[in-house]
Short mmCIF file of C-alpha atoms and ligand atoms in Angstrom, two decimals:
data_model
loop_
_atom_site.label_atom_id
_atom_site.label_comp_id
_atom_site.label_asym_id
_atom_site.label_seq_id
_atom_site.Cartn_x
_atom_site.Cartn_y
_atom_site.Cartn_z
CA UNK R 108 162.03 95.03 -59.15
CA UNK R 109 163.18 97.59 -61.70
CA UNK R 110 166.59 99.02 -60.88
CA UNK R 111 167.57 102.49 -61.97
CA UNK R 112 170.82 102.49 -63.87
CA UNK R 113 173.57 104.99 -64.61
CA UNK R 114 176.76 104.69 -66.63
CA UNK R 115 180.07 106.46 -66.03
CA UNK R 116 182.25 106.37 -69.12
CA UNK R 117 185.91 106.99 -68.37
CA UNK R 118 187.68 108.90 -71.12
CA UNK R 119 190.14 111.14 -69.31
CA UNK R 120 193.26 109.10 -69.98
CA UNK R 121 196.26 110.72 -71.66
CA UNK R 122 196.27 108.47 -74.77
CA UNK R 123 200.06 108.60 -74.78
CA UNK R 124 200.61 105.21 -76.41
CA UNK R 125 198.33 106.18 -79.32
CA UNK R 126 200.73 108.99 -80.37
CA UNK R 127 197.84 110.99 -81.74
CA UNK R 128 196.72 114.61 -81.82
CA UNK R 129 193.15 113.32 -81.66
CA UNK R 130 192.11 111.91 -78.27
CA UNK R 131 192.30 108.13 -78.26
CA UNK R 132 188.60 107.56 -77.56
CA UNK R 133 187.65 109.53 -80.69
CA UNK R 134 189.41 107.10 -82.99
CA UNK R 135 186.92 105.00 -84.91
CA UNK R 136 186.14 101.30 -85.07
CA UNK R 137 183.67 100.35 -87.78
CA UNK R 138 183.25 104.03 -88.67
CA UNK R 139 182.12 105.05 -85.18
CA UNK R 140 184.26 106.58 -82.44
CA UNK R 141 185.08 104.38 -79.48
CA UNK R 142 183.35 106.95 -77.27
CA UNK R 143 180.19 106.60 -79.39
CA UNK R 144 180.38 102.80 -78.99
CA UNK R 145 180.39 103.24 -75.21
CA UNK R 146 177.54 105.75 -75.37
CA UNK R 147 175.36 103.44 -77.42
CA UNK R 148 176.19 100.49 -75.17
CA UNK R 149 175.07 102.55 -72.16
CA UNK R 150 171.90 103.58 -73.98
CA UNK R 151 171.14 99.97 -74.93
CA UNK R 152 171.28 99.12 -71.21
CA UNK R 153 168.53 101.69 -70.60
CA UNK R 154 170.54 103.89 -68.28
CA UNK R 155 168.77 106.98 -67.06
CA UNK R 156 172.06 108.86 -66.71
CA UNK R 157 175.21 108.57 -68.83
CA UNK R 158 178.21 110.64 -67.79
CA UNK R 159 181.47 110.91 -69.67
CA UNK R 160 184.54 111.77 -67.59
CA UNK R 161 186.97 113.82 -69.69
CA UNK R 162 190.31 115.38 -68.80
CA UNK R 163 190.49 119.18 -68.55
CA UNK R 164 192.67 119.26 -71.69
CA UNK R 165 190.38 116.98 -73.74
CA UNK R 166 188.24 119.65 -75.47
CA UNK R 167 187.62 117.29 -78.39
CA UNK R 168 186.27 114.62 -76.03
CA UNK R 169 184.04 117.12 -74.23
CA UNK R 170 182.53 118.32 -77.50
CA UNK R 171 182.04 114.81 -78.86
CA UNK R 172 180.45 113.63 -75.60
CA UNK R 173 178.01 116.53 -75.59
CA UNK R 174 177.10 115.81 -79.22
CA UNK R 175 176.39 112.22 -78.18
CA UNK R 176 173.98 113.50 -75.54
CA UNK R 177 176.23 112.52 -72.62
CA UNK R 178 176.69 114.62 -69.51
CA UNK R 179 180.32 115.62 -69.10
CA UNK R 180 182.31 115.62 -65.87
CA UNK R 181 185.87 116.88 -65.74
CA UNK R 182 188.68 115.07 -63.97
CA UNK R 183 191.20 117.81 -63.24
CA UNK R 184 194.25 115.55 -62.89
CA UNK R 185 194.65 111.98 -64.05
CA UNK R 186 195.03 110.48 -60.58
CA UNK R 187 193.62 107.06 -61.45
CA UNK R 188 190.36 105.35 -62.29
CA UNK R 189 188.79 105.70 -58.83
CA UNK R 190 189.52 109.41 -58.91
CA UNK R 191 187.95 109.62 -62.38
CA UNK R 192 184.77 107.93 -61.14
CA UNK R 193 184.61 110.33 -58.20
CA UNK R 194 184.69 113.21 -60.69
CA UNK R 195 181.22 112.15 -61.86
CA UNK R 196 179.70 112.29 -58.38
CA UNK R 197 178.46 115.88 -58.51
CA UNK R 198 176.62 115.30 -61.76
CA UNK R 199 175.10 112.07 -60.44
CA UNK R 200 173.72 114.07 -57.51
CA UNK R 201 171.31 111.98 -55.47
CA UNK R 202 171.01 109.20 -58.06
CA UNK R 203 170.16 105.92 -56.39
CA UNK R 204 170.54 102.59 -58.21
CA UNK R 205 173.12 100.60 -60.15
CA UNK R 206 176.21 102.34 -61.51
CA UNK R 207 178.21 100.82 -64.36
CA UNK R 208 181.74 102.03 -65.09
CA UNK R 209 182.72 101.66 -68.76
CA UNK R 210 186.12 102.40 -70.23
CA UNK R 211 185.78 104.39 -73.43
CA UNK R 212 188.75 102.59 -74.97
CA UNK R 213 186.96 99.22 -74.98
CA UNK R 214 184.60 99.39 -77.96
CA UNK R 215 183.61 95.77 -78.65
CA UNK R 216 181.50 94.86 -75.63
CA UNK R 217 178.04 93.57 -76.53
CA UNK R 218 174.87 94.54 -74.71
CA UNK R 219 174.13 90.89 -73.80
CA UNK R 220 177.45 90.77 -71.95
CA UNK R 221 176.81 94.06 -70.16
CA UNK R 222 173.34 92.86 -69.12
CA UNK R 223 174.98 89.85 -67.45
CA UNK R 224 177.01 92.24 -65.28
CA UNK R 225 173.96 94.33 -64.37
CA UNK R 226 171.93 91.20 -63.63
CA UNK R 227 174.66 89.81 -61.43
CA UNK R 228 174.79 93.08 -59.46
CA UNK R 229 171.04 93.45 -59.28
CA UNK R 230 170.69 89.83 -58.15
CA UNK R 231 172.56 89.48 -54.93
CA UNK R 232 175.79 91.47 -54.99
CA UNK R 233 177.10 94.88 -53.98
CA UNK R 234 179.53 94.89 -56.91
CA UNK R 235 179.96 92.88 -60.11
CA UNK R 236 182.95 92.77 -62.42
CA UNK R 237 183.30 91.63 -66.01
CA UNK R 238 186.20 89.20 -66.20
CA UNK R 239 187.76 87.22 -69.01
CA UNK R 240 190.29 84.50 -69.50
CA UNK R 241 193.32 86.20 -71.00
CA UNK R 242 195.67 84.40 -73.37
CA UNK R 243 198.30 86.98 -72.45
CA UNK R 244 197.38 88.55 -69.09
CA UNK R 245 200.32 91.01 -69.18
CA UNK R 246 199.24 94.29 -67.54
CA UNK R 247 195.60 93.44 -66.86
CA UNK R 248 194.38 93.39 -63.26
CA UNK R 249 193.96 89.81 -61.94
CA UNK R 250 190.73 88.57 -60.35
CA UNK R 251 191.34 86.76 -57.05
CA UNK R 252 188.34 84.50 -56.43
CA UNK R 253 186.87 82.00 -54.00
CA UNK R 254 184.33 79.87 -55.83
CA UNK R 255 182.01 82.28 -57.60
CA UNK R 256 182.87 85.13 -55.23
CA UNK R 257 185.34 87.82 -56.06
CA UNK R 258 187.72 88.66 -53.22
CA UNK R 259 190.06 91.17 -54.75
CA UNK R 260 191.37 92.65 -57.99
CA UNK R 261 195.15 92.96 -57.96
CA UNK R 262 196.76 95.29 -60.46
CA UNK R 263 199.63 93.61 -62.30
CA UNK R 264 202.13 96.09 -60.88
CA UNK R 265 201.11 95.20 -57.34
CA UNK R 266 200.72 91.44 -57.82
CA UNK R 267 202.80 88.65 -56.29
CA UNK R 268 204.31 86.03 -58.66
CA UNK R 269 201.52 83.65 -57.64
CA UNK R 270 198.86 86.24 -58.43
CA UNK R 271 200.55 87.07 -61.74
CA UNK R 272 200.05 83.46 -62.81
CA UNK R 273 196.24 83.96 -62.67
CA UNK R 274 194.78 84.19 -66.18
CA UNK R 275 191.36 85.42 -65.03
CA UNK R 276 191.57 89.15 -65.71
CA UNK R 277 189.64 92.37 -65.23
CA UNK R 278 188.03 93.80 -68.38
CA UNK R 279 187.63 97.13 -66.62
CA UNK R 280 183.83 96.98 -66.43
CA UNK R 281 182.67 97.28 -62.85
CA UNK R 282 179.15 97.77 -61.57
CA UNK R 283 178.26 98.72 -58.03
CA UNK R 284 175.35 100.19 -56.19
CA UNK R 285 175.25 103.94 -55.69
CA UNK R 286 175.72 103.67 -51.91
CA UNK R 287 179.31 102.59 -52.50
CA UNK R 288 180.16 106.12 -53.61
CA UNK R 289 179.95 107.26 -50.03
CA UNK R 290 180.61 103.98 -48.29
CA UNK R 291 183.63 102.61 -50.17
CA UNK R 292 184.94 104.72 -53.04
CA UNK R 293 186.20 107.45 -50.78
CA UNK R 294 188.17 104.88 -48.75
CA UNK R 295 190.36 104.05 -51.73
CA UNK R 296 193.88 105.45 -51.29
CA UNK R 297 196.84 105.84 -53.61
CA UNK R 298 199.41 103.87 -51.65
CA UNK R 299 200.64 101.72 -54.50
CA UNK R 300 203.52 101.64 -56.94
CA UNK R 301 201.87 104.06 -59.39
CA UNK R 302 200.60 106.45 -56.72
CA UNK R 303 197.14 106.23 -58.33
CA UNK R 304 193.66 105.76 -56.94
CA UNK R 305 192.73 102.35 -58.35
CA UNK R 306 189.01 101.77 -58.82
CA UNK R 307 189.75 98.08 -58.58
CA UNK R 308 190.62 98.46 -54.86
CA UNK R 309 186.88 98.80 -54.32
CA UNK R 310 186.48 95.02 -54.28
CA UNK R 311 189.06 94.36 -51.57
CA UNK R 312 187.61 97.04 -49.30
CA UNK R 313 184.06 95.77 -49.80
CA UNK R 314 185.11 92.20 -49.13
CA UNK R 315 186.65 93.23 -45.80
CA UNK R 316 183.34 94.84 -44.89
CA UNK R 317 181.49 91.61 -45.61
CA UNK R 318 179.96 92.79 -48.88
CA UNK R 319 179.61 90.36 -51.76
CA UNK R 320 181.23 90.96 -55.16
CA UNK R 321 180.63 88.70 -58.11
CA UNK R 322 182.11 88.33 -61.55
CA UNK R 323 180.78 87.22 -64.92
CA UNK R 324 182.81 86.16 -67.94
CA UNK R 325 183.17 87.84 -71.31
CA UNK R 326 184.72 86.37 -74.46
CA UNK R 327 188.21 87.85 -74.78
CA UNK R 328 187.54 89.40 -78.20
CA UNK R 329 184.86 91.67 -76.67
CA UNK R 330 187.05 93.19 -73.99
CA UNK R 331 190.05 94.20 -76.05
CA UNK R 332 191.21 97.58 -74.72
CA UNK R 333 192.67 99.95 -77.30
CA UNK R 334 195.85 101.69 -76.17
CA UNK R 335 197.88 101.86 -79.39
CA UNK R 336 197.41 101.96 -83.17
CA UNK R 337 198.14 98.24 -83.21
CA UNK R 338 195.32 97.61 -80.75
CA UNK R 339 193.06 99.81 -82.90
CA UNK R 340 193.79 97.61 -85.91
CA UNK R 341 193.06 94.50 -83.82
CA UNK R 342 189.76 95.97 -82.64
CA UNK R 343 188.79 96.81 -86.23
CA UNK R 344 189.65 93.29 -87.32
CA UNK R 345 187.57 91.79 -84.55
CA UNK R 346 184.63 94.08 -85.40
CA UNK R 347 184.82 93.13 -89.08
CA UNK R 348 184.88 89.42 -88.23
CA UNK R 349 181.77 89.85 -86.11
CA UNK R 350 179.91 91.76 -88.85
CA UNK R 351 180.86 89.23 -91.52
CA UNK R 352 179.68 86.34 -89.37
CA UNK R 353 176.42 88.13 -88.50
CA UNK R 354 175.76 88.83 -92.18
CA UNK R 355 176.34 85.24 -93.23
CA UNK R 356 174.30 83.89 -90.33
CA UNK R 357 171.39 86.07 -91.39
CA UNK R 358 171.43 84.71 -94.95
CA UNK R 359 173.76 87.03 -96.85
CA UNK R 360 176.24 85.46 -99.26
CA UNK R 361 179.78 86.77 -98.88
CA UNK R 362 181.95 85.31 -101.64
CA UNK R 363 185.19 86.24 -99.89
CA UNK R 364 184.27 87.39 -96.37
CA UNK R 365 187.70 88.64 -95.36
CA UNK R 366 187.72 91.21 -98.17
CA UNK R 367 184.31 92.74 -97.38
CA UNK R 368 184.34 95.67 -94.93
CA UNK R 369 181.37 96.88 -92.91
CA UNK R 370 180.47 99.95 -90.89
CA UNK R 371 178.71 99.77 -87.56
CA UNK R 372 175.37 100.67 -89.18
CA UNK R 373 175.56 98.59 -92.39
CA UNK R 374 172.31 96.75 -93.06
CA UNK R 375 172.25 93.89 -95.56
CA UNK R 376 169.11 91.86 -96.04
CA UNK R 377 169.07 88.14 -96.69
CA UNK R 378 169.83 86.72 -100.10
CA UNK R 379 171.96 89.70 -101.02
CA UNK R 380 175.09 88.47 -102.76
CA UNK R 381 178.32 90.35 -102.04
CA UNK R 382 181.44 89.63 -104.06
CA UNK R 383 185.04 90.20 -103.00
CA UNK R 384 186.66 93.53 -102.19
CA UNK R 385 183.61 95.54 -101.27
CA UNK R 386 183.72 98.38 -98.74
CA UNK R 387 180.55 99.61 -97.04
CA UNK R 388 180.98 103.10 -95.59
CA UNK R 389 178.48 104.69 -93.22
CA UNK R 390 174.74 104.58 -93.84
CA UNK R 391 174.35 101.72 -96.32
CA UNK R 392 171.29 99.53 -96.73
CA UNK R 393 171.31 96.68 -99.21
CA UNK R 394 167.93 95.04 -99.80
CA UNK R 395 167.02 91.44 -100.48
CA UNK R 396 168.56 89.75 -103.45
CA UNK R 397 170.72 92.71 -104.52
CA UNK R 398 174.04 91.77 -106.10
CA UNK R 399 177.22 93.68 -105.43
CA UNK R 400 179.98 92.70 -107.83
CA UNK R 401 183.69 92.96 -106.90
CA UNK R 402 185.60 96.14 -106.06
CA UNK R 403 182.82 98.51 -105.04
CA UNK R 404 182.95 101.37 -102.56
CA UNK R 405 179.47 102.19 -101.25
CA UNK R 406 178.49 104.76 -98.66
CA UNK R 407 175.31 106.57 -97.63
CA UNK R 408 173.29 104.59 -100.16
CA UNK R 409 170.08 102.60 -100.40
CA UNK R 410 170.09 99.66 -102.80
CA UNK R 411 166.65 98.21 -103.52
CA UNK R 412 165.94 94.56 -104.07
CA UNK R 413 167.17 92.95 -107.24
CA UNK R 414 169.57 95.81 -108.08
CA UNK R 415 173.06 95.14 -109.36
CA UNK R 416 176.13 97.22 -108.59
CA UNK R 417 179.63 97.05 -110.02
CA UNK R 418 182.17 95.73 -110.58
CA UNK R 419 184.25 98.84 -109.80
CA UNK R 420 181.42 101.18 -108.86
CA UNK R 421 181.57 104.03 -106.37
CA UNK R 422 178.26 104.97 -104.76
CA UNK R 423 178.57 108.08 -102.66
CA UNK R 424 176.32 109.80 -100.13
CA UNK R 425 172.65 109.98 -101.10
CA UNK R 426 172.60 107.38 -103.85
CA UNK R 427 169.30 105.54 -104.22
CA UNK R 428 168.84 102.57 -106.54
CA UNK R 429 165.26 101.48 -107.21
CA UNK R 430 164.27 97.86 -107.80
CA UNK R 431 166.23 96.05 -110.47
CA UNK R 432 168.30 99.13 -111.27
CA UNK R 433 171.87 98.65 -112.47
CA UNK R 434 174.99 100.70 -111.85
CA UNK R 435 177.92 99.15 -113.65
CA UNK R 436 181.67 99.44 -113.95
CA UNK R 437 183.50 102.71 -113.43
CA UNK R 438 180.35 104.57 -112.51
CA UNK R 439 180.29 107.13 -109.71
CA UNK R 440 177.02 108.34 -108.23
CA UNK R 441 176.33 110.98 -105.59
CA UNK R 442 173.02 112.34 -104.33
CA UNK R 443 171.38 110.51 -107.19
CA UNK R 444 168.07 108.73 -107.54
CA UNK R 445 168.24 105.96 -110.10
CA UNK R 446 164.73 104.61 -110.32
CA UNK R 447 163.37 101.14 -110.89
CA UNK R 448 164.72 99.34 -113.93
CA UNK R 449 167.11 102.11 -114.96
CA UNK R 450 170.61 101.21 -116.11
CA UNK R 451 173.80 103.22 -115.81
CA UNK R 452 176.14 100.55 -116.93
CA UNK R 453 179.47 102.07 -117.89
CA UNK R 454 181.90 104.90 -117.19
CA UNK R 455 179.56 107.61 -115.93
CA UNK R 456 179.25 110.29 -113.28
CA UNK R 457 175.71 110.81 -112.01
CA UNK R 458 175.63 113.53 -109.35
CA UNK R 459 172.71 115.59 -107.98
CA UNK R 460 170.33 113.83 -110.32
CA UNK R 461 166.89 112.28 -110.40
CA UNK R 462 166.40 109.67 -113.09
CA UNK R 463 162.98 108.14 -113.68
CA UNK R 464 162.11 104.50 -114.32
CA UNK R 465 163.39 102.34 -117.16
CA UNK R 466 165.95 104.73 -118.59
CA UNK R 467 169.11 103.74 -120.36
CA UNK R 468 172.01 105.99 -119.56
CA UNK R 469 174.71 105.41 -122.15
CA UNK R 470 178.39 104.85 -121.48
CA UNK R 471 180.32 107.96 -120.59
CA UNK R 472 177.33 110.08 -119.58
CA UNK R 473 178.27 112.89 -117.24
CA UNK R 474 175.92 115.09 -115.26
CA UNK R 475 177.76 118.43 -115.15
CA UNK R 476 176.44 119.46 -111.75
CA UNK R 477 178.97 122.10 -110.71
CA UNK R 478 179.55 125.51 -112.24
CA UNK R 479 182.50 126.31 -110.04
CA UNK R 480 180.30 127.97 -107.43
CA UNK R 481 177.10 125.98 -106.94
CA UNK R 482 175.74 122.50 -107.49
CA UNK R 483 172.76 122.10 -109.84
CA UNK R 484 170.30 119.35 -110.48
CA UNK R 485 169.66 117.10 -113.47
CA UNK R 486 166.13 115.72 -113.75
CA UNK R 487 165.45 112.96 -116.25
CA UNK R 488 161.93 111.54 -116.77
CA UNK R 489 160.84 107.96 -117.47
CA UNK R 490 161.90 105.76 -120.39
CA UNK R 491 164.58 108.19 -121.52
CA UNK R 492 167.44 107.06 -123.75
CA UNK R 493 170.65 108.98 -123.14
CA UNK R 494 173.17 108.32 -125.90
CA UNK R 495 176.77 107.54 -125.03
CA UNK R 496 179.16 110.30 -124.14
CA UNK R 497 176.47 112.83 -123.30
CA UNK R 498 177.16 115.79 -121.07
CA UNK R 499 174.07 117.07 -119.28
CA UNK R 500 174.79 120.60 -118.11
CA UNK R 501 172.67 121.21 -115.00
CA UNK R 502 170.25 122.66 -114.11
CA UNK R 503 168.45 120.71 -116.78
CA UNK R 504 165.28 118.67 -117.35
CA UNK R 505 164.83 115.86 -119.84
CA UNK R 506 161.18 114.91 -120.45
CA UNK R 507 159.74 111.37 -120.44
CA UNK R 508 160.52 109.19 -123.43
CA UNK R 509 163.08 111.64 -124.85
CA UNK R 510 166.06 110.47 -126.88
CA UNK R 511 169.45 112.16 -126.59
CA UNK R 512 171.82 111.57 -129.49
CA UNK R 513 175.33 110.44 -128.61
CA UNK R 514 178.05 112.92 -127.88
CA UNK R 515 175.73 115.80 -127.07
CA UNK R 516 176.46 118.65 -124.72
CA UNK R 517 172.89 119.21 -123.58
CA UNK R 518 172.42 122.68 -122.16
CA UNK R 519 168.69 123.22 -122.75
CA UNK R 520 165.70 121.33 -121.39
CA UNK R 521 164.42 118.59 -123.69
CA UNK R 522 160.62 118.26 -124.07
CA UNK R 523 159.01 114.81 -123.58
CA UNK R 524 159.23 112.47 -126.54
CA UNK R 525 161.80 114.61 -128.43
CA UNK R 526 165.14 113.80 -129.98
CA UNK R 527 167.90 116.16 -128.86
CA UNK R 528 171.03 116.48 -130.97
CA UNK R 529 173.67 118.80 -129.60
CA UNK R 530 176.79 118.17 -131.59
CA UNK R 531 178.33 119.40 -134.83
CA UNK R 532 176.64 118.04 -137.96
CA UNK R 533 178.68 115.32 -139.65
CA UNK R 534 180.12 115.90 -143.13
CA UNK R 535 181.34 112.95 -145.22
CA UNK R 536 183.89 113.94 -147.92
CA UNK R 537 183.68 111.10 -150.41
CA UNK R 538 187.08 109.58 -151.40
CA UNK R 539 188.94 112.22 -149.41
CA UNK R 540 190.87 109.60 -147.37
CA UNK R 541 192.05 107.72 -150.49
CA UNK R 542 193.37 110.93 -151.98
CA UNK R 543 195.02 112.00 -148.75
CA UNK R 544 196.86 108.69 -148.32
CA UNK R 545 198.05 108.62 -151.90
CA UNK R 546 199.40 112.17 -151.60
CA UNK R 547 201.25 111.34 -148.38
CA UNK R 548 202.89 108.21 -149.83
CA UNK R 549 204.01 110.17 -152.91
CA UNK R 550 205.50 112.91 -150.75
CA UNK R 551 207.44 110.42 -148.59
CA UNK R 552 208.96 108.72 -151.62
CA UNK R 553 210.15 112.02 -153.07
CA UNK R 554 211.93 113.05 -149.84
C1 UD1 T 92 192.60 99.17 -66.01
C2 UD1 T 92 192.29 98.40 -64.73
C3 UD1 T 92 192.76 96.95 -64.87
C4 UD1 T 92 192.10 96.33 -66.09
C5 UD1 T 92 192.35 97.16 -67.33
C6 UD1 T 92 191.48 96.67 -68.48
C7 UD1 T 92 192.44 100.01 -62.90
C8 UD1 T 92 193.25 100.53 -61.77
N1 UD1 T 92 192.96 99.03 -63.60
O1 UD1 T 92 194.00 99.22 -66.17
O2 UD1 T 92 192.44 96.21 -63.72
O3 UD1 T 92 192.58 95.01 -66.26
O4 UD1 T 92 191.96 98.54 -67.12
O5 UD1 T 92 191.79 97.33 -69.69
O6 UD1 T 92 191.33 100.49 -63.10
N2 UD1 T 92 191.18 106.98 -66.95
C9 UD1 T 92 190.69 108.18 -66.54
N3 UD1 T 92 191.35 108.88 -65.55
C10 UD1 T 92 192.47 108.42 -64.96
C11 UD1 T 92 192.98 107.17 -65.40
C12 UD1 T 92 192.32 106.49 -66.38
O7 UD1 T 92 189.65 108.63 -67.04
O8 UD1 T 92 193.00 109.11 -64.09
C13 UD1 T 92 190.45 106.23 -67.98
C14 UD1 T 92 191.22 106.00 -69.26
O9 UD1 T 92 190.89 106.99 -70.23
C15 UD1 T 92 190.70 104.64 -69.73
C16 UD1 T 92 190.33 103.93 -68.43
O10 UD1 T 92 190.17 104.95 -67.45
O11 UD1 T 92 189.53 104.77 -70.53
C17 UD1 T 92 191.37 102.90 -67.98
O12 UD1 T 92 192.60 103.52 -67.71
P1 UD1 T 92 193.98 102.84 -68.05
O13 UD1 T 92 195.07 103.72 -67.56
O14 UD1 T 92 194.01 102.41 -69.46
O15 UD1 T 92 193.93 101.55 -67.08
P2 UD1 T 92 194.73 100.19 -67.25
O16 UD1 T 92 196.13 100.38 -66.76
O17 UD1 T 92 194.55 99.68 -68.62
MG1 MG T 93 193.89 100.56 -70.57
#
């Protein structure tokens, strides 16, 4: 039987421990906001509805949620997690099926883990909870169990010393069937030490009514909840470890894994070889067998197979390297196509440019793409030789097979097959230096 699914993503908390003007759930892990992580997790679980619960003051969360394609419900006052879930009821309307509550400050949960919770619910239970064995249970809710049945979740503040010694904790992920909205959720009260409506009380109430709740286990590193900047750093570290391991398991060489940084969408094909101190920003794809030398910063770029980058290269948004192309040390590229077999090996800026195949771009070449008001394009054909220290003042076109003499400031298009010289003609004054030196020495002696 196919169950319909909905997700309620709670994001209305006050974020006080984050000490941030940006709402906590909009802080990024792996280059993607924690809210976006929750949204894509919900989408991966094939939910037909995904609702974000935001606080009435969280305009930034509302806007981000809408941009992510989520429906937005407003929780007027932060009266607790059960109250937040209730805020989504109107938008859910007459939805019937499985409901999954996700906390938007828990970005590392994997779809396989979430599926286990859904499957447990859709098997035989009225509710299913994602638990984990906590090394330091601290303020997490404790799962009180009997065999594989869940009897109750006790919040740390309400727990007895015996219950506090339980290390099986609540990750915050709870799934239940839509009937519980009317049957159980509204029975939750706020008679507890915080005066809040705890969603976790759902389990105790259901148990009393003879309904079965189950729990499944998650690895602790997936359920880390981010409440402070320190937690954010821990989440980032955990994400990076996962990406590094995935890359190596899929056949990528990482020379010094702990110094290579990934984004959530980084794609690296097998047999790529990544040296130390490399940072992949958003939107990077590295193809088979490409080599990234140390100290490179790469974002929004496509690196074809067999290309070499770095050391010390900066590839910005829209850089494309064709097969066996080379971008060497102290080169910056942006919105630049560097075709098959072309080399830009030293000390260059290539921006808003299209360079054909098999060109050699000499050291110190600069595409002058900006006139102070607008950006302009440099187009270079195939098999072009650009001499060192050339300035190409865009808009400009250099034809196939052209040669540009070193040190030129090229302001006019160069026809195919031509030599362009754009520098002052050299004059050699024979013996001038001998005479000059002799005169200087004589003058010094006479002083
Ligand atoms: C909650 C759980 C606890 C669990 C822990 C896991 C409850 C009562 N307790 O505790 O069992 O071990 O998470 O991290 O659920 N939120 C709202 N509106 C509110 C209150 C909270 O939207 O009125 C949102 C927050 O933005 C956050 C989530 O709900 O995303 C959890 O709230 P938080 O206050 O962090 O709960 P914990 O005390 O951590
Ligand atoms: Mg929390």
